[in-house]
PDB file of C-alpha atoms in Angstrom:
ATOM      1  CA  UNK A   1    -125.360-171.122 -38.858  1.00 46.00           C
ATOM      2  CA  UNK A   2    -125.318-173.256 -35.761  1.00 51.00           C
ATOM      3  CA  UNK A   3    -124.931-176.975 -36.156  1.00 57.00           C
ATOM      4  CA  UNK A   4    -124.720-179.667 -33.583  1.00 64.00           C
ATOM      5  CA  UNK A   5    -123.597-183.177 -34.408  1.00 58.00           C
ATOM      6  CA  UNK A   6    -123.260-186.504 -32.720  1.00 48.00           C
ATOM      7  CA  UNK A   7    -120.503-188.959 -33.485  1.00 47.00           C
ATOM      8  CA  UNK A   8    -122.506-192.168 -33.194  1.00 49.00           C
ATOM      9  CA  UNK A   9    -126.194-192.585 -33.953  1.00 82.00           C
ATOM     10  CA  UNK A  10    -126.471-195.825 -31.945  1.00 88.00           C
ATOM     11  CA  UNK A  11    -124.581-197.024 -28.897  1.00 92.00           C
ATOM     12  CA  UNK A  12    -124.960-200.483 -27.383  1.00 94.00           C
ATOM     13  CA  UNK A  13    -123.509-201.196 -23.937  1.00 96.00           C
ATOM     14  CA  UNK A  14    -123.635-204.007 -21.430  1.00 97.00           C
ATOM     15  CA  UNK A  15    -125.580-203.415 -18.245  1.00 97.00           C
ATOM     16  CA  UNK A  16    -123.219-202.195 -15.573  1.00 97.00           C
ATOM     17  CA  UNK A  17    -120.682-200.736 -17.997  1.00 97.00           C
ATOM     18  CA  UNK A  18    -120.089-197.023 -18.406  1.00 97.00           C
ATOM     19  CA  UNK A  19    -121.558-195.225 -21.442  1.00 97.00           C
ATOM     20  CA  UNK A  20    -120.066-192.258 -23.223  1.00 96.00           C
ATOM     21  CA  UNK A  21    -122.123-190.230 -25.681  1.00 95.00           C
ATOM     22  CA  UNK A  22    -120.371-187.534 -27.677  1.00 93.00           C
ATOM     23  CA  UNK A  23    -121.509-184.297 -29.252  1.00 93.00           C
ATOM     24  CA  UNK A  24    -119.743-181.712 -31.422  1.00 92.00           C
ATOM     25  CA  UNK A  25    -120.875-178.148 -31.940  1.00 91.00           C
ATOM     26  CA  UNK A  26    -119.718-175.493 -34.348  1.00 90.00           C
ATOM     27  CA  UNK A  27    -120.268-172.092 -32.767  1.00 88.00           C
ATOM     28  CA  UNK A  28    -117.487-171.025 -30.425  1.00 87.00           C
ATOM     29  CA  UNK A  29    -119.831-168.402 -28.924  1.00 86.00           C
ATOM     30  CA  UNK A  30    -122.083-171.123 -27.492  1.00 87.00           C
ATOM     31  CA  UNK A  31    -122.444-170.546 -23.781  1.00 87.00           C
ATOM     32  CA  UNK A  32    -124.791-173.162 -22.375  1.00 90.00           C
ATOM     33  CA  UNK A  33    -125.059-176.869 -23.077  1.00 93.00           C
ATOM     34  CA  UNK A  34    -127.729-179.305 -22.022  1.00 93.00           C
ATOM     35  CA  UNK A  35    -128.204-183.039 -22.274  1.00 95.00           C
ATOM     36  CA  UNK A  36    -131.709-184.423 -22.633  1.00 95.00           C
ATOM     37  CA  UNK A  37    -133.048-187.962 -22.462  1.00 96.00           C
ATOM     38  CA  UNK A  38    -136.023-188.980 -24.569  1.00 93.00           C
ATOM     39  CA  UNK A  39    -137.840-192.199 -23.870  1.00 92.00           C
ATOM     40  CA  UNK A  40    -140.127-193.734 -26.458  1.00 87.00           C
ATOM     41  CA  UNK A  41    -143.353-191.797 -26.877  1.00 85.00           C
ATOM     42  CA  UNK A  42    -142.327-189.006 -24.521  1.00 89.00           C
ATOM     43  CA  UNK A  43    -140.907-185.536 -24.736  1.00 91.00           C
ATOM     44  CA  UNK A  44    -137.223-184.917 -23.932  1.00 93.00           C
ATOM     45  CA  UNK A  45    -136.317-184.566 -20.268  1.00 94.00           C
ATOM     46  CA  UNK A  46    -133.445-182.618 -18.786  1.00 92.00           C
ATOM     47  CA  UNK A  47    -130.495-184.650 -17.511  1.00 95.00           C
ATOM     48  CA  UNK A  48    -127.655-182.263 -16.839  1.00 95.00           C
ATOM     49  CA  UNK A  49    -126.305-178.952 -18.060  1.00 93.00           C
ATOM     50  CA  UNK A  50    -123.011-177.111 -18.143  1.00 94.00           C
ATOM     51  CA  UNK A  51    -122.020-173.529 -18.806  1.00 92.00           C
ATOM     52  CA  UNK A  52    -119.092-172.438 -20.911  1.00 91.00           C
ATOM     53  CA  UNK A  53    -117.092-171.296 -17.872  1.00 92.00           C
ATOM     54  CA  UNK A  54    -116.892-174.903 -16.665  1.00 95.00           C
ATOM     55  CA  UNK A  55    -115.279-178.008 -18.136  1.00 96.00           C
ATOM     56  CA  UNK A  56    -116.889-180.677 -15.984  1.00 97.00           C
ATOM     57  CA  UNK A  57    -120.089-181.124 -14.053  1.00 97.00           C
ATOM     58  CA  UNK A  58    -121.326-184.166 -12.196  1.00 96.00           C
ATOM     59  CA  UNK A  59    -124.791-185.320 -11.327  1.00 94.00           C
ATOM     60  CA  UNK A  60    -126.187-188.565 -10.084  1.00 92.00           C
ATOM     61  CA  UNK A  61    -124.420-191.260 -12.197  1.00 96.00           C
ATOM     62  CA  UNK A  62    -123.899-188.729 -15.001  1.00 97.00           C
ATOM     63  CA  UNK A  63    -121.003-186.465 -15.846  1.00 98.00           C
ATOM     64  CA  UNK A  64    -120.789-183.901 -18.608  1.00 97.00           C
ATOM     65  CA  UNK A  65    -117.414-182.857 -19.971  1.00 98.00           C
ATOM     66  CA  UNK A  66    -116.935-179.762 -22.090  1.00 97.00           C
ATOM     67  CA  UNK A  67    -113.895-179.135 -24.265  1.00 96.00           C
ATOM     68  CA  UNK A  68    -114.246-175.659 -25.725  1.00 94.00           C
ATOM     69  CA  UNK A  69    -110.959-175.895 -27.593  1.00 95.00           C
ATOM     70  CA  UNK A  70    -112.304-178.563 -29.921  1.00 95.00           C
ATOM     71  CA  UNK A  71    -115.967-177.657 -29.421  1.00 95.00           C
ATOM     72  CA  UNK A  72    -116.925-181.031 -28.038  1.00 95.00           C
ATOM     73  CA  UNK A  73    -118.972-182.236 -25.116  1.00 94.00           C
ATOM     74  CA  UNK A  74    -119.707-185.678 -23.789  1.00 97.00           C
ATOM     75  CA  UNK A  75    -122.173-187.338 -21.473  1.00 97.00           C
ATOM     76  CA  UNK A  76    -120.872-190.141 -19.322  1.00 98.00           C
ATOM     77  CA  UNK A  77    -123.312-192.501 -17.627  1.00 98.00           C
ATOM     78  CA  UNK A  78    -121.831-194.678 -14.902  1.00 97.00           C
ATOM     79  CA  UNK A  79    -123.025-198.230 -14.304  1.00 97.00           C
ATOM     80  CA  UNK A  80    -125.530-198.105 -17.151  1.00 97.00           C
ATOM     81  CA  UNK A  81    -128.903-199.630 -16.354  1.00 96.00           C
ATOM     82  CA  UNK A  82    -131.722-200.922 -18.590  1.00 95.00           C
ATOM     83  CA  UNK A  83    -133.716-197.833 -17.635  1.00 95.00           C
ATOM     84  CA  UNK A  84    -131.064-195.710 -19.312  1.00 97.00           C
ATOM     85  CA  UNK A  85    -132.096-197.035 -22.733  1.00 96.00           C
ATOM     86  CA  UNK A  86    -133.342-194.007 -24.628  1.00 95.00           C
ATOM     87  CA  UNK A  87    -132.322-191.387 -27.173  1.00 93.00           C
ATOM     88  CA  UNK A  88    -129.955-188.773 -25.824  1.00 95.00           C
ATOM     89  CA  UNK A  89    -129.741-185.283 -27.283  1.00 92.00           C
ATOM     90  CA  UNK A  90    -127.247-182.571 -26.708  1.00 92.00           C
ATOM     91  CA  UNK A  91    -128.593-179.045 -27.028  1.00 91.00           C
ATOM     92  CA  UNK A  92    -126.588-175.887 -27.449  1.00 89.00           C
ATOM     93  CA  UNK A  93    -127.557-172.355 -26.564  1.00 85.00           C
ATOM     94  CA  UNK A  94    -125.807-169.422 -28.200  1.00 78.00           C
ATOM     95  CA  UNK A  95    -127.197-166.221 -26.812  1.00 72.00           C
ATOM     96  CA  UNK A  96    -130.692-164.959 -27.470  1.00 71.00           C
ATOM     97  CA  UNK A  97    -133.498-167.424 -26.954  1.00 73.00           C
ATOM     98  CA  UNK A  98    -132.661-170.188 -29.421  1.00 74.00           C
ATOM     99  CA  UNK A  99    -131.580-173.647 -28.379  1.00 80.00           C
ATOM    100  CA  UNK A 100    -130.354-175.968 -31.131  1.00 82.00           C
ATOM    101  CA  UNK A 101    -130.595-179.734 -30.738  1.00 85.00           C
ATOM    102  CA  UNK A 102    -128.341-182.428 -32.137  1.00 83.00           C
ATOM    103  CA  UNK A 103    -129.660-185.449 -34.038  1.00 79.00           C
ATOM    104  CA  UNK A 104    -129.603-187.770 -31.032  1.00 87.00           C
ATOM    105  CA  UNK A 105    -127.863-191.010 -30.052  1.00 91.00           C
ATOM    106  CA  UNK A 106    -129.912-194.084 -29.295  1.00 91.00           C
ATOM    107  CA  UNK A 107    -128.507-195.964 -26.316  1.00 95.00           C
ATOM    108  CA  UNK A 108    -129.267-199.678 -26.027  1.00 95.00           C
ATOM    109  CA  UNK A 109    -128.462-201.387 -22.740  1.00 96.00           C
ATOM    110  CA  UNK A 110    -127.985-205.140 -22.954  1.00 93.00           C
ATOM    111  CA  UNK A 111    -128.905-207.179 -19.890  1.00 88.00           C
TER     112      UNK A 111
ATOM    113  CA  UNK B   1    -148.879-179.203 -11.635  1.00 60.00           C
ATOM    114  CA  UNK B   2    -149.374-180.469 -15.175  1.00 76.00           C
ATOM    115  CA  UNK B   3    -146.244-178.811 -16.614  1.00 93.00           C
ATOM    116  CA  UNK B   4    -146.575-178.489 -20.397  1.00 96.00           C
ATOM    117  CA  UNK B   5    -149.756-179.849 -21.935  1.00 96.00           C
ATOM    118  CA  UNK B   6    -150.236-180.385 -25.657  1.00 97.00           C
ATOM    119  CA  UNK B   7    -153.421-181.209 -27.497  1.00 96.00           C
ATOM    120  CA  UNK B   8    -154.211-183.233 -29.459  1.00 97.00           C
ATOM    121  CA  UNK B   9    -151.839-186.182 -28.973  1.00 95.00           C
ATOM    122  CA  UNK B  10    -152.563-187.637 -32.403  1.00 96.00           C
ATOM    123  CA  UNK B  11    -154.006-186.137 -35.586  1.00 97.00           C
ATOM    124  CA  UNK B  12    -154.444-187.216 -39.187  1.00 97.00           C
ATOM    125  CA  UNK B  13    -155.046-184.504 -41.767  1.00 97.00           C
ATOM    126  CA  UNK B  14    -155.684-184.521 -45.461  1.00 98.00           C
ATOM    127  CA  UNK B  15    -153.431-182.413 -47.650  1.00 98.00           C
ATOM    128  CA  UNK B  16    -154.694-178.851 -47.686  1.00 97.00           C
ATOM    129  CA  UNK B  17    -156.578-179.043 -44.406  1.00 98.00           C
ATOM    130  CA  UNK B  18    -155.792-176.654 -41.599  1.00 97.00           C
ATOM    131  CA  UNK B  19    -155.461-177.213 -37.881  1.00 97.00           C
ATOM    132  CA  UNK B  20    -154.122-175.660 -34.716  1.00 98.00           C
ATOM    133  CA  UNK B  21    -151.931-177.429 -32.182  1.00 98.00           C
ATOM    134  CA  UNK B  22    -152.485-176.186 -28.663  1.00 97.00           C
ATOM    135  CA  UNK B  23    -149.902-175.840 -25.916  1.00 98.00           C
ATOM    136  CA  UNK B  24    -150.296-174.580 -22.366  1.00 97.00           C
ATOM    137  CA  UNK B  25    -147.856-174.374 -19.453  1.00 97.00           C
ATOM    138  CA  UNK B  26    -148.672-173.735 -15.806  1.00 95.00           C
ATOM    139  CA  UNK B  27    -145.142-172.948 -14.596  1.00 93.00           C
ATOM    140  CA  UNK B  28    -145.280-169.204 -15.234  1.00 91.00           C
ATOM    141  CA  UNK B  29    -142.433-169.477 -17.732  1.00 91.00           C
ATOM    142  CA  UNK B  30    -141.628-166.557 -19.966  1.00 89.00           C
ATOM    143  CA  UNK B  31    -140.514-168.348 -23.119  1.00 90.00           C
ATOM    144  CA  UNK B  32    -142.302-170.980 -25.168  1.00 93.00           C
ATOM    145  CA  UNK B  33    -141.180-172.975 -28.209  1.00 94.00           C
ATOM    146  CA  UNK B  34    -142.456-175.234 -30.953  1.00 96.00           C
ATOM    147  CA  UNK B  35    -140.174-177.964 -32.314  1.00 95.00           C
ATOM    148  CA  UNK B  36    -140.714-180.699 -34.842  1.00 95.00           C
ATOM    149  CA  UNK B  37    -138.976-184.048 -34.695  1.00 91.00           C
ATOM    150  CA  UNK B  38    -138.608-186.177 -37.796  1.00 87.00           C
ATOM    151  CA  UNK B  39    -137.253-189.759 -37.754  1.00 77.00           C
ATOM    152  CA  UNK B  40    -133.475-189.841 -37.470  1.00 70.00           C
ATOM    153  CA  UNK B  41    -133.247-186.129 -36.809  1.00 74.00           C
ATOM    154  CA  UNK B  42    -133.020-183.901 -33.813  1.00 79.00           C
ATOM    155  CA  UNK B  43    -135.607-181.375 -32.778  1.00 88.00           C
ATOM    156  CA  UNK B  44    -135.816-178.446 -35.161  1.00 90.00           C
ATOM    157  CA  UNK B  45    -137.109-175.134 -33.936  1.00 91.00           C
ATOM    158  CA  UNK B  46    -140.169-173.863 -35.813  1.00 95.00           C
ATOM    159  CA  UNK B  47    -141.123-170.735 -33.874  1.00 95.00           C
ATOM    160  CA  UNK B  48    -140.569-169.384 -30.426  1.00 92.00           C
ATOM    161  CA  UNK B  49    -141.947-166.724 -28.149  1.00 93.00           C
ATOM    162  CA  UNK B  50    -139.399-165.134 -25.854  1.00 87.00           C
ATOM    163  CA  UNK B  51    -142.123-163.457 -23.824  1.00 87.00           C
ATOM    164  CA  UNK B  52    -145.819-162.738 -23.924  1.00 90.00           C
ATOM    165  CA  UNK B  53    -146.590-160.586 -26.951  1.00 90.00           C
ATOM    166  CA  UNK B  54    -143.561-161.576 -29.031  1.00 92.00           C
ATOM    167  CA  UNK B  55    -142.951-164.355 -31.546  1.00 95.00           C
ATOM    168  CA  UNK B  56    -139.959-165.114 -33.755  1.00 93.00           C
ATOM    169  CA  UNK B  57    -139.060-167.556 -36.495  1.00 94.00           C
ATOM    170  CA  UNK B  58    -136.842-170.516 -35.781  1.00 91.00           C
ATOM    171  CA  UNK B  59    -135.011-172.822 -38.196  1.00 88.00           C
ATOM    172  CA  UNK B  60    -138.026-174.158 -40.143  1.00 94.00           C
ATOM    173  CA  UNK B  61    -140.940-171.675 -39.977  1.00 97.00           C
ATOM    174  CA  UNK B  62    -142.342-172.057 -43.500  1.00 97.00           C
ATOM    175  CA  UNK B  63    -145.906-173.376 -43.572  1.00 97.00           C
ATOM    176  CA  UNK B  64    -146.602-172.493 -39.943  1.00 98.00           C
ATOM    177  CA  UNK B  65    -147.963-169.606 -37.914  1.00 98.00           C
ATOM    178  CA  UNK B  66    -148.043-169.121 -34.165  1.00 98.00           C
ATOM    179  CA  UNK B  67    -149.955-167.153 -31.596  1.00 97.00           C
ATOM    180  CA  UNK B  68    -148.860-166.374 -28.048  1.00 96.00           C
ATOM    181  CA  UNK B  69    -152.343-165.986 -26.681  1.00 89.00           C
ATOM    182  CA  UNK B  70    -151.206-165.143 -23.152  1.00 95.00           C
ATOM    183  CA  UNK B  71    -148.339-166.130 -20.888  1.00 95.00           C
ATOM    184  CA  UNK B  72    -149.676-169.681 -20.543  1.00 96.00           C
ATOM    185  CA  UNK B  73    -150.630-170.550 -24.111  1.00 97.00           C
ATOM    186  CA  UNK B  74    -148.716-170.797 -27.383  1.00 98.00           C
ATOM    187  CA  UNK B  75    -150.465-172.299 -30.401  1.00 98.00           C
ATOM    188  CA  UNK B  76    -149.092-173.541 -33.714  1.00 98.00           C
ATOM    189  CA  UNK B  77    -151.228-173.359 -36.840  1.00 98.00           C
ATOM    190  CA  UNK B  78    -150.886-175.185 -40.118  1.00 97.00           C
ATOM    191  CA  UNK B  79    -152.909-173.243 -42.660  1.00 94.00           C
ATOM    192  CA  UNK B  80    -152.668-175.772 -45.505  1.00 97.00           C
ATOM    193  CA  UNK B  81    -151.147-179.043 -44.384  1.00 97.00           C
ATOM    194  CA  UNK B  82    -148.651-180.832 -46.612  1.00 98.00           C
ATOM    195  CA  UNK B  83    -147.239-184.392 -46.366  1.00 97.00           C
ATOM    196  CA  UNK B  84    -143.833-182.859 -45.562  1.00 96.00           C
ATOM    197  CA  UNK B  85    -145.342-181.630 -42.310  1.00 97.00           C
ATOM    198  CA  UNK B  86    -145.879-185.171 -41.091  1.00 97.00           C
ATOM    199  CA  UNK B  87    -143.868-185.193 -37.884  1.00 96.00           C
ATOM    200  CA  UNK B  88    -144.004-185.232 -34.115  1.00 95.00           C
ATOM    201  CA  UNK B  89    -144.457-181.736 -32.719  1.00 97.00           C
ATOM    202  CA  UNK B  90    -143.190-180.751 -29.309  1.00 96.00           C
ATOM    203  CA  UNK B  91    -143.985-177.667 -27.325  1.00 97.00           C
ATOM    204  CA  UNK B  92    -141.529-176.520 -24.669  1.00 94.00           C
ATOM    205  CA  UNK B  93    -141.236-173.750 -22.123  1.00 93.00           C
ATOM    206  CA  UNK B  94    -138.194-172.219 -20.474  1.00 87.00           C
ATOM    207  CA  UNK B  95    -138.157-169.920 -17.440  1.00 81.00           C
ATOM    208  CA  UNK B  96    -135.408-167.520 -18.621  1.00 69.00           C
ATOM    209  CA  UNK B  97    -135.042-164.323 -16.675  1.00 57.00           C
ATOM    210  CA  UNK B  98    -131.649-165.192 -15.249  1.00 51.00           C
ATOM    211  CA  UNK B  99    -130.532-167.662 -12.646  1.00 49.00           C
ATOM    212  CA  UNK B 100    -128.886-171.028 -12.901  1.00 50.00           C
ATOM    213  CA  UNK B 101    -131.616-173.137 -14.384  1.00 52.00           C
ATOM    214  CA  UNK B 102    -132.624-172.613 -17.988  1.00 75.00           C
ATOM    215  CA  UNK B 103    -133.578-176.124 -18.987  1.00 82.00           C
ATOM    216  CA  UNK B 104    -136.540-176.653 -21.307  1.00 87.00           C
ATOM    217  CA  UNK B 105    -139.654-178.453 -20.138  1.00 92.00           C
ATOM    218  CA  UNK B 106    -141.360-180.405 -22.903  1.00 94.00           C
ATOM    219  CA  UNK B 107    -144.860-181.575 -23.534  1.00 95.00           C
ATOM    220  CA  UNK B 108    -145.653-185.145 -24.539  1.00 94.00           C
ATOM    221  CA  UNK B 109    -145.805-184.331 -28.235  1.00 95.00           C
ATOM    222  CA  UNK B 110    -148.414-184.329 -31.004  1.00 97.00           C
ATOM    223  CA  UNK B 111    -148.005-186.966 -33.679  1.00 96.00           C
ATOM    224  CA  UNK B 112    -149.304-185.470 -36.922  1.00 97.00           C
ATOM    225  CA  UNK B 113    -149.788-187.395 -40.147  1.00 97.00           C
ATOM    226  CA  UNK B 114    -150.714-185.613 -43.360  1.00 97.00           C
ATOM    227  CA  UNK B 115    -152.037-187.877 -46.100  1.00 97.00           C
TER     228      UNK B 115
END
Protein backbone atom coordinates (compact mmCIF):
# COMPACT_ATOMS: atom_id res chain seq x y z
CA UNK A 1 0.00 0.00 0.00
CA UNK A 2 0.88 3.66 0.01
CA UNK A 3 3.34 4.90 2.57
CA UNK A 4 4.73 8.31 3.13
CA UNK A 5 7.72 8.95 5.34
CA UNK A 6 9.68 11.85 6.68
CA UNK A 7 13.40 11.77 7.25
CA UNK A 8 13.54 13.82 10.44
CA UNK A 9 10.85 14.01 13.09
CA UNK A 10 12.21 17.27 14.56
CA UNK A 11 14.08 20.13 12.93
CA UNK A 12 15.55 23.06 14.84
CA UNK A 13 16.74 26.14 12.93
CA UNK A 14 17.93 29.61 13.78
CA UNK A 15 15.64 32.49 12.94
CA UNK A 16 16.58 33.86 9.56
CA UNK A 17 18.11 30.62 8.29
CA UNK A 18 16.55 28.50 5.58
CA UNK A 19 14.68 25.30 6.55
CA UNK A 20 14.44 22.15 4.50
CA UNK A 21 11.89 19.47 5.36
CA UNK A 22 12.04 16.20 3.47
CA UNK A 23 9.47 13.58 2.57
CA UNK A 24 9.70 10.20 0.83
CA UNK A 25 6.83 8.37 -0.79
CA UNK A 26 6.56 4.86 -2.15
CA UNK A 27 4.01 4.84 -4.95
CA UNK A 28 5.41 5.90 -8.30
CA UNK A 29 1.84 6.48 -9.55
CA UNK A 30 1.37 9.36 -7.10
CA UNK A 31 0.32 12.42 -9.04
CA UNK A 32 -0.29 15.25 -6.60
CA UNK A 33 1.66 16.33 -3.55
CA UNK A 34 0.73 18.83 -0.89
CA UNK A 35 2.48 20.36 2.08
CA UNK A 36 0.43 21.31 5.12
CA UNK A 37 1.31 23.28 8.23
CA UNK A 38 -0.31 22.43 11.55
CA UNK A 39 -0.06 24.81 14.45
CA UNK A 40 -0.77 23.65 17.98
CA UNK A 41 -4.45 23.01 18.59
CA UNK A 42 -5.46 23.64 14.98
CA UNK A 43 -6.23 21.65 11.90
CA UNK A 44 -3.65 21.40 9.08
CA UNK A 45 -3.53 24.29 6.63
CA UNK A 46 -2.45 24.19 3.01
CA UNK A 47 0.96 25.67 2.22
CA UNK A 48 1.86 24.68 -1.30
CA UNK A 49 1.24 21.89 -3.77
CA UNK A 50 2.91 20.39 -6.81
CA UNK A 51 1.78 18.03 -9.53
CA UNK A 52 3.80 15.16 -10.90
CA UNK A 53 4.44 16.95 -14.20
CA UNK A 54 6.50 19.58 -12.37
CA UNK A 55 9.74 19.38 -10.40
CA UNK A 56 9.68 22.75 -8.67
CA UNK A 57 7.09 25.22 -7.52
CA UNK A 58 7.58 28.43 -5.60
CA UNK A 59 5.29 30.35 -3.31
CA UNK A 60 5.83 33.14 -0.88
CA UNK A 61 9.04 32.16 1.02
CA UNK A 62 8.37 28.48 0.29
CA UNK A 63 9.56 26.20 -2.47
CA UNK A 64 8.60 22.60 -3.08
CA UNK A 65 10.93 20.32 -5.00
CA UNK A 66 9.83 17.00 -6.43
CA UNK A 67 12.21 14.25 -7.50
CA UNK A 68 10.13 11.49 -9.05
CA UNK A 69 13.17 9.36 -9.80
CA UNK A 70 13.84 8.75 -6.12
CA UNK A 71 10.28 9.46 -4.99
CA UNK A 72 11.24 12.35 -2.77
CA UNK A 73 9.90 15.82 -2.18
CA UNK A 74 11.09 18.65 -0.01
CA UNK A 75 9.74 21.87 1.41
CA UNK A 76 12.13 24.77 1.64
CA UNK A 77 11.27 27.75 3.82
CA UNK A 78 13.40 30.84 3.26
CA UNK A 79 14.35 33.17 6.10
CA UNK A 80 12.56 31.07 8.71
CA UNK A 81 10.57 33.07 11.23
CA UNK A 82 9.25 32.20 14.72
CA UNK A 83 5.77 32.03 13.21
CA UNK A 84 6.93 29.13 11.07
CA UNK A 85 7.23 26.91 14.15
CA UNK A 86 4.72 24.13 13.61
CA UNK A 87 4.38 20.55 12.43
CA UNK A 88 4.68 20.13 8.69
CA UNK A 89 3.06 17.26 6.82
CA UNK A 90 3.51 16.09 3.31
CA UNK A 91 0.46 14.49 1.74
CA UNK A 92 0.36 12.35 -1.35
CA UNK A 93 -2.52 11.72 -3.70
CA UNK A 94 -2.55 8.66 -5.93
CA UNK A 95 -5.65 8.71 -8.04
CA UNK A 96 -9.15 8.21 -6.71
CA UNK A 97 -10.11 10.28 -3.71
CA UNK A 98 -7.59 9.19 -1.08
CA UNK A 99 -4.87 11.45 0.24
CA UNK A 100 -2.25 9.85 2.48
CA UNK A 101 -0.37 11.91 5.04
CA UNK A 102 3.16 11.47 6.35
CA UNK A 103 4.00 11.40 10.06
CA UNK A 104 5.01 15.05 10.23
CA UNK A 105 8.14 17.04 11.08
CA UNK A 106 8.11 19.45 13.98
CA UNK A 107 9.98 22.64 13.13
CA UNK A 108 11.41 24.68 15.99
CA UNK A 109 12.66 28.18 15.20
CA UNK A 110 15.19 29.58 17.66
CA UNK A 111 15.23 33.34 18.14
CA UNK B 1 -17.83 31.77 5.71
CA UNK B 2 -17.11 29.32 8.51
CA UNK B 3 -15.32 26.75 6.33
CA UNK B 4 -15.33 23.35 8.05
CA UNK B 5 -16.99 23.19 11.45
CA UNK B 6 -16.65 20.26 13.83
CA UNK B 7 -18.58 19.60 17.00
CA UNK B 8 -17.86 18.92 19.75
CA UNK B 9 -14.32 20.23 20.29
CA UNK B 10 -13.69 18.00 23.30
CA UNK B 11 -15.35 14.81 24.53
CA UNK B 12 -14.69 12.22 27.20
CA UNK B 13 -16.41 8.86 26.85
CA UNK B 14 -16.50 5.75 28.94
CA UNK B 15 -15.59 2.48 27.27
CA UNK B 16 -18.62 1.09 25.50
CA UNK B 17 -20.44 4.39 25.12
CA UNK B 18 -21.46 5.65 21.72
CA UNK B 19 -21.31 9.09 20.19
CA UNK B 20 -21.45 10.93 16.90
CA UNK B 21 -18.95 13.53 15.75
CA UNK B 22 -20.51 16.16 13.54
CA UNK B 23 -18.91 17.94 10.60
CA UNK B 24 -20.35 20.57 8.28
CA UNK B 25 -18.81 22.58 5.45
CA UNK B 26 -20.26 25.64 3.74
CA UNK B 27 -17.95 25.70 0.70
CA UNK B 28 -20.10 23.50 -1.53
CA UNK B 29 -17.33 20.91 -1.72
CA UNK B 30 -18.06 17.50 -3.15
CA UNK B 31 -15.77 15.33 -1.03
CA UNK B 32 -15.52 15.04 2.73
CA UNK B 33 -13.13 13.06 4.93
CA UNK B 34 -12.58 11.89 8.48
CA UNK B 35 -9.02 11.50 9.77
CA UNK B 36 -7.63 10.60 13.15
CA UNK B 37 -4.34 11.90 14.47
CA UNK B 38 -2.48 10.07 17.20
CA UNK B 39 0.64 11.45 18.93
CA UNK B 40 3.75 11.05 16.80
CA UNK B 41 1.77 9.93 13.78
CA UNK B 42 0.35 11.52 10.70
CA UNK B 43 -3.31 11.78 9.87
CA UNK B 44 -4.85 8.42 9.07
CA UNK B 45 -7.92 8.26 6.89
CA UNK B 46 -10.92 6.61 8.55
CA UNK B 47 -13.69 7.09 5.99
CA UNK B 48 -14.39 9.40 3.14
CA UNK B 49 -17.28 10.47 0.97
CA UNK B 50 -16.36 11.30 -2.60
CA UNK B 51 -19.77 12.83 -3.23
CA UNK B 52 -23.18 13.10 -1.67
CA UNK B 53 -24.68 9.63 -1.33
CA UNK B 54 -21.40 7.70 -1.32
CA UNK B 55 -19.05 6.62 1.46
CA UNK B 56 -15.92 4.47 1.39
CA UNK B 57 -13.49 2.99 3.88
CA UNK B 58 -10.09 4.53 4.40
CA UNK B 59 -7.01 3.11 6.13
CA UNK B 60 -8.50 2.55 9.62
CA UNK B 61 -12.31 2.12 9.40
CA UNK B 62 -12.83 -0.54 12.08
CA UNK B 63 -14.99 0.64 14.97
CA UNK B 64 -16.48 3.56 13.04
CA UNK B 65 -19.45 4.30 10.82
CA UNK B 66 -20.22 7.38 8.78
CA UNK B 67 -23.19 9.11 7.25
CA UNK B 68 -23.15 11.67 4.45
CA UNK B 69 -26.37 13.33 5.44
CA UNK B 70 -26.32 15.84 2.58
CA UNK B 71 -23.68 17.74 0.65
CA UNK B 72 -22.82 19.87 3.68
CA UNK B 73 -22.70 17.30 6.48
CA UNK B 74 -20.61 14.19 7.14
CA UNK B 75 -20.85 12.54 10.55
CA UNK B 76 -18.64 9.94 12.21
CA UNK B 77 -20.13 7.51 14.71
CA UNK B 78 -18.45 5.39 17.33
CA UNK B 79 -20.90 2.67 18.27
CA UNK B 80 -18.95 1.26 21.23
CA UNK B 81 -16.00 3.42 22.15
CA UNK B 82 -12.69 1.80 23.08
CA UNK B 83 -9.56 3.35 24.67
CA UNK B 84 -7.73 2.74 21.37
CA UNK B 85 -10.03 5.32 19.82
CA UNK B 86 -8.61 8.07 22.00
CA UNK B 87 -7.33 10.52 19.42
CA UNK B 88 -7.85 13.86 17.76
CA UNK B 89 -10.35 13.61 14.92
CA UNK B 90 -10.26 15.93 11.95
CA UNK B 91 -12.88 16.44 9.31
CA UNK B 92 -11.82 17.80 5.93
CA UNK B 93 -13.44 18.75 2.65
CA UNK B 94 -12.00 18.95 -0.84
CA UNK B 95 -13.62 20.58 -3.88
CA UNK B 96 -12.58 17.97 -6.50
CA UNK B 97 -14.31 18.18 -9.83
CA UNK B 98 -11.21 19.20 -11.74
CA UNK B 99 -9.20 22.38 -11.85
CA UNK B 100 -5.93 23.35 -10.29
CA UNK B 101 -6.80 23.49 -6.64
CA UNK B 102 -7.51 20.28 -4.77
CA UNK B 103 -6.20 21.15 -1.34
CA UNK B 104 -8.05 19.89 1.73
CA UNK B 105 -9.72 22.29 4.13
CA UNK B 106 -9.70 21.05 7.71
CA UNK B 107 -11.83 21.66 10.73
CA UNK B 108 -10.35 22.52 14.12
CA UNK B 109 -10.51 18.94 15.36
CA UNK B 110 -12.32 16.99 18.08
CA UNK B 111 -10.19 15.75 20.94
CA UNK B 112 -11.73 12.48 22.13
CA UNK B 113 -10.67 10.60 25.24
CA UNK B 114 -12.06 7.16 26.01
CA UNK B 115 -11.55 6.01 29.59
